[in-house]
Amino acid sequence: MDFVNEDIDNYAYDHTQIEDDLLWRLELETYDQLEIPQMLTGRIEGRLLKMLAQLVEAKRIIEIGTFGGYSALSMAEALPDSGYLITCEMDPVAIQFAQRFFDESPHGKKIVLKEGPALDTLKTLTGSFDMAFIDADKENYLNYYEALLPLMRPGGLIVVDNVLWGGRVLNPQETSDHAIHRFNHRVKDDHRVEKVMLTIRDGVSLLRKR
Ligand SMILES: C[S@@+](CC[C@H](N)C(=O)[O-])C[C@H]1O[C@@H](n2cnc3c(N)ncnc32)[C@H](O)[C@@H]1O
């Protein structure tokens, strides 16, 4: 859900750096071939992720929720050749789709796609990461956060998607509504991170580890 007026949103889209042809094709094919294509982050959030990765001078990034690979490839653009991004996904259709684009991209060799439940993958990792992007099942947001925080370097950035959850955080009804609201509430009082919640797209929180 977008929280800003559609014309304003289109204006922001038109005045944001254009993605490369491969990402554009990935977006078109996502809408053609994958279920729930609206899950794709898209131009504004993708360029934001790349810029944030540049600003923290990321060399190691972890992503929870690959889907078609749009956000992974966006962040990988910012990595030096010696850097890498680990992305977690459990849907075999999405994995096959994303890997096809990683193989085609000059940045794909920096991406390691880990198949299976993300919490299992996180248990196998050791620090330290410069940036993380949480964008998978909402019920596990707090679990992802707690598993990620020890893996982040001081000053490392955790970006969290869908923190406004279509506005349902204001009046939580479903399990996922409550999960996101609980996550936001817990993070608000967590002194281990500095935080800002942005009303971009479906809500994006930036959490900087102290
Ligand atoms: C919102 S989409 C990610 C969108 C992606 N970041 C992009 O920019 O296109 C969420 C993805 O998380 C995956 N997912 C959900 N639960 C998961 C889990 N427990 N472990 C790993 N992946 C999971 C889903 O299969 C889905 O592809």
Short mmCIF file of C-alpha atoms and ligand atoms in Angstrom, two decimals:
data_model
loop_
_atom_site.label_atom_id
_atom_site.label_comp_id
_atom_site.label_asym_id
_atom_site.label_seq_id
_atom_site.Cartn_x
_atom_site.Cartn_y
_atom_site.Cartn_z
CA MET A 1 0.00 0.00 0.00
CA ASP A 2 1.22 3.48 -0.84
CA PHE A 3 0.64 6.17 1.75
CA VAL A 4 1.27 9.13 -0.49
CA ASN A 5 -0.95 10.61 -3.16
CA GLU A 6 -0.60 8.65 -6.44
CA ASP A 7 0.47 11.70 -8.49
CA ILE A 8 3.13 12.58 -5.92
CA ASP A 9 4.29 8.96 -5.86
CA ASN A 10 4.58 8.97 -9.68
CA TYR A 11 6.52 12.24 -9.52
CA ALA A 12 8.95 10.75 -6.97
CA TYR A 13 9.29 7.66 -9.20
CA ASP A 14 10.01 9.82 -12.26
CA HIS A 15 12.66 11.79 -10.37
CA THR A 16 14.47 8.77 -8.96
CA GLN A 17 17.51 7.21 -10.64
CA ILE A 18 16.39 4.78 -13.36
CA GLU A 19 17.34 1.16 -12.75
CA ASP A 20 19.39 -0.74 -15.35
CA ASP A 21 17.76 -2.74 -18.16
CA LEU A 22 18.20 -6.09 -16.41
CA LEU A 23 16.34 -4.93 -13.29
CA TRP A 24 13.62 -3.45 -15.48
CA ARG A 25 13.23 -6.79 -17.27
CA LEU A 26 13.26 -8.61 -13.92
CA GLU A 27 10.36 -6.41 -12.79
CA LEU A 28 8.36 -7.04 -15.97
CA GLU A 29 8.94 -10.80 -15.80
CA THR A 30 8.07 -10.84 -12.09
CA TYR A 31 4.66 -9.37 -12.95
CA ASP A 32 4.32 -11.89 -15.77
CA GLN A 33 5.53 -15.06 -14.04
CA LEU A 34 5.48 -14.87 -10.23
CA GLU A 35 2.55 -14.90 -7.82
CA ILE A 36 1.94 -11.76 -5.71
CA PRO A 37 4.27 -9.62 -7.85
CA GLN A 38 3.49 -6.54 -5.70
CA MET A 39 5.98 -8.00 -3.19
CA LEU A 40 8.77 -6.72 -5.44
CA THR A 41 10.34 -3.63 -3.90
CA GLY A 42 10.69 -1.68 -7.17
CA ARG A 43 12.52 1.45 -8.26
CA ILE A 44 12.21 3.85 -5.31
CA GLU A 45 12.92 1.32 -2.56
CA GLY A 46 15.51 -0.47 -4.69
CA ARG A 47 17.44 2.76 -5.32
CA LEU A 48 17.09 3.63 -1.62
CA LEU A 49 18.60 0.26 -0.65
CA LYS A 50 21.48 0.76 -3.05
CA MET A 51 22.14 4.26 -1.74
CA LEU A 52 22.04 3.10 1.89
CA ALA A 53 24.49 0.30 1.07
CA GLN A 54 26.79 2.89 -0.51
CA LEU A 55 26.48 5.21 2.49
CA VAL A 56 27.43 2.51 5.02
CA GLU A 57 30.16 1.35 2.59
CA ALA A 58 28.74 -2.15 2.82
CA LYS A 59 30.97 -5.11 2.07
CA ARG A 60 28.76 -7.77 3.65
CA ILE A 61 24.98 -7.67 3.39
CA ILE A 62 22.31 -10.14 4.44
CA GLU A 63 18.80 -10.20 3.06
CA ILE A 64 15.78 -12.10 4.42
CA GLY A 65 13.34 -12.66 1.54
CA THR A 66 14.77 -12.83 -1.98
CA PHE A 67 11.56 -13.29 -4.03
CA GLY A 68 12.51 -12.47 -7.65
CA GLY A 69 15.85 -10.93 -6.66
CA TYR A 70 15.05 -7.25 -7.25
CA SER A 71 16.27 -5.91 -3.88
CA ALA A 72 19.25 -8.29 -3.78
CA LEU A 73 20.51 -7.10 -7.17
CA SER A 74 19.85 -3.47 -6.22
CA MET A 75 22.04 -3.75 -3.10
CA ALA A 76 24.66 -5.89 -4.84
CA GLU A 77 25.28 -3.01 -7.28
CA ALA A 78 26.74 -1.06 -4.34
CA LEU A 79 29.12 -3.82 -3.26
CA PRO A 80 32.78 -3.85 -4.24
CA ASP A 81 33.93 -6.94 -6.16
CA SER A 82 35.31 -8.36 -2.90
CA GLY A 83 31.96 -7.87 -1.14
CA TYR A 84 29.04 -10.28 -0.94
CA LEU A 85 25.36 -10.47 -0.19
CA ILE A 86 23.67 -13.51 1.34
CA THR A 87 19.98 -13.73 0.52
CA CYS A 88 17.52 -16.21 2.09
CA GLU A 89 14.50 -17.69 0.32
CA MET A 90 12.42 -20.85 0.74
CA ASP A 91 10.19 -20.78 -2.34
CA PRO A 92 11.77 -22.94 -5.08
CA VAL A 93 9.97 -21.05 -7.87
CA ALA A 94 11.31 -17.70 -6.63
CA ILE A 95 14.77 -19.20 -6.16
CA GLN A 96 14.93 -20.46 -9.73
CA PHE A 97 13.63 -17.15 -11.08
CA ALA A 98 16.06 -15.02 -9.04
CA GLN A 99 19.08 -17.20 -9.75
CA ARG A 100 18.46 -16.84 -13.50
CA PHE A 101 18.79 -13.06 -13.16
CA PHE A 102 21.77 -13.30 -10.77
CA ASP A 103 23.54 -15.43 -13.38
CA GLU A 104 22.87 -12.80 -16.04
CA SER A 105 23.95 -9.78 -13.97
CA PRO A 106 27.55 -8.54 -13.62
CA HIS A 107 26.74 -8.20 -9.89
CA GLY A 108 25.30 -11.70 -9.53
CA LYS A 109 28.63 -13.26 -8.60
CA LYS A 110 28.53 -11.26 -5.35
CA ILE A 111 25.21 -12.89 -4.36
CA VAL A 112 24.88 -16.18 -2.46
CA LEU A 113 21.32 -17.53 -2.46
CA LYS A 114 20.59 -19.71 0.58
CA GLU A 115 17.61 -22.01 0.16
CA GLY A 116 15.41 -22.85 3.17
CA PRO A 117 13.86 -21.16 6.19
CA ALA A 118 15.79 -17.96 6.87
CA LEU A 119 16.03 -18.57 10.61
CA ASP A 120 17.92 -21.83 9.92
CA THR A 121 20.32 -19.99 7.59
CA LEU A 122 20.88 -17.21 10.14
CA LYS A 123 21.97 -19.80 12.72
CA THR A 124 24.82 -20.85 10.42
CA LEU A 125 26.23 -17.32 10.00
CA THR A 126 28.85 -15.43 11.94
CA GLY A 127 29.39 -11.64 11.97
CA SER A 128 30.04 -9.03 11.04
CA PHE A 129 27.59 -7.61 8.52
CA ASP A 130 27.36 -3.95 7.49
CA MET A 131 23.74 -4.02 6.35
CA ALA A 132 20.67 -6.27 6.53
CA PHE A 133 17.28 -6.13 4.83
CA ILE A 134 14.31 -7.87 6.46
CA ASP A 135 11.51 -8.52 3.95
CA ALA A 136 9.95 -11.94 4.56
CA ASP A 137 7.22 -13.54 6.74
CA LYS A 138 5.94 -10.92 9.17
CA GLU A 139 5.38 -13.34 12.06
CA ASN A 140 9.14 -13.84 12.29
CA TYR A 141 10.22 -10.19 12.15
CA LEU A 142 11.19 -10.11 15.84
CA ASN A 143 13.04 -13.42 15.49
CA TYR A 144 14.95 -12.12 12.46
CA TYR A 145 15.80 -8.93 14.31
CA GLU A 146 17.12 -10.74 17.38
CA ALA A 147 19.11 -13.18 15.26
CA LEU A 148 20.55 -10.40 13.09
CA LEU A 149 21.52 -7.88 15.74
CA PRO A 150 24.52 -9.86 17.11
CA LEU A 151 25.71 -10.38 13.51
CA MET A 152 25.80 -6.65 12.75
CA ARG A 153 28.88 -4.50 13.26
CA PRO A 154 28.51 -1.38 15.44
CA GLY A 155 27.08 1.27 13.11
CA GLY A 156 25.59 -1.47 10.92
CA LEU A 157 22.19 -0.79 9.37
CA ILE A 158 19.11 -3.03 9.48
CA VAL A 159 16.44 -1.99 6.97
CA VAL A 160 12.97 -3.40 7.60
CA ASP A 161 10.20 -3.42 5.00
CA ASN A 162 6.39 -3.29 5.41
CA VAL A 163 6.48 -1.80 8.90
CA LEU A 164 3.18 0.02 8.28
CA TRP A 165 1.59 -3.13 6.80
CA GLY A 166 -1.00 -1.36 4.69
CA GLY A 167 -1.97 0.81 7.67
CA ARG A 168 -3.16 -2.24 9.63
CA VAL A 169 -0.69 -1.48 12.44
CA LEU A 170 -3.20 1.18 13.58
CA ASN A 171 -5.88 -1.42 14.26
CA PRO A 172 -4.27 -4.88 14.27
CA GLN A 173 -6.67 -7.77 13.58
CA GLU A 174 -4.78 -10.58 11.85
CA THR A 175 -1.73 -12.42 13.23
CA SER A 176 0.59 -10.62 10.81
CA ASP A 177 -0.85 -7.21 11.84
CA HIS A 178 -0.09 -7.95 15.48
CA ALA A 179 3.38 -9.29 14.61
CA ILE A 180 4.39 -6.10 12.81
CA HIS A 181 2.92 -3.86 15.51
CA ARG A 182 4.70 -5.90 18.22
CA PHE A 183 7.96 -5.66 16.28
CA ASN A 184 7.64 -1.86 15.88
CA HIS A 185 6.79 -1.43 19.54
CA ARG A 186 9.71 -3.55 20.75
CA VAL A 187 12.22 -1.78 18.50
CA LYS A 188 10.97 1.63 19.61
CA ASP A 189 12.14 0.93 23.18
CA ASP A 190 15.29 -0.98 22.24
CA HIS A 191 18.34 1.07 23.21
CA ARG A 192 20.64 -1.17 21.15
CA VAL A 193 19.54 0.66 17.98
CA GLU A 194 18.79 4.16 16.74
CA LYS A 195 15.70 4.18 14.60
CA VAL A 196 13.65 6.10 12.06
CA MET A 197 10.43 4.93 10.42
CA LEU A 198 9.87 6.20 6.88
CA THR A 199 6.48 6.34 5.14
CA ILE A 200 7.97 5.13 1.87
CA ARG A 201 5.81 2.55 0.10
CA ASP A 202 4.47 0.20 2.81
CA GLY A 203 6.73 1.71 5.50
CA VAL A 204 10.48 1.22 5.85
CA SER A 205 12.35 1.35 9.17
CA LEU A 206 16.05 2.12 9.39
CA LEU A 207 17.72 0.69 12.51
CA ARG A 208 21.35 1.58 13.19
CA LYS A 209 23.16 -0.61 15.71
CA ARG A 210 24.84 1.48 18.42
C1 LIG B 1 8.08 -9.59 0.16
S1 LIG B 1 8.90 -10.91 -0.62
C2 LIG B 1 10.54 -10.31 -0.83
C3 LIG B 1 10.65 -9.25 -1.92
C4 LIG B 1 12.06 -8.97 -2.36
N1 LIG B 1 12.85 -8.42 -1.28
C5 LIG B 1 12.06 -8.04 -3.56
O1 LIG B 1 12.55 -6.92 -3.49
O2 LIG B 1 11.56 -8.44 -4.61
C6 LIG B 1 9.07 -12.06 0.71
C7 LIG B 1 9.77 -13.35 0.34
O3 LIG B 1 10.12 -14.02 1.55
C8 LIG B 1 10.01 -15.42 1.35
N2 LIG B 1 9.87 -16.07 2.67
C9 LIG B 1 8.78 -16.10 3.44
N3 LIG B 1 9.03 -16.77 4.58
C10 LIG B 1 10.33 -17.16 4.52
C11 LIG B 1 11.19 -17.88 5.39
N4 LIG B 1 10.75 -18.32 6.57
N5 LIG B 1 12.45 -18.10 5.01
C12 LIG B 1 12.92 -17.64 3.81
N6 LIG B 1 12.14 -16.95 2.95
C13 LIG B 1 10.87 -16.71 3.29
C14 LIG B 1 8.78 -15.56 0.46
O4 LIG B 1 8.81 -16.80 -0.22
C15 LIG B 1 8.90 -14.34 -0.44
O5 LIG B 1 9.53 -14.67 -1.67
#
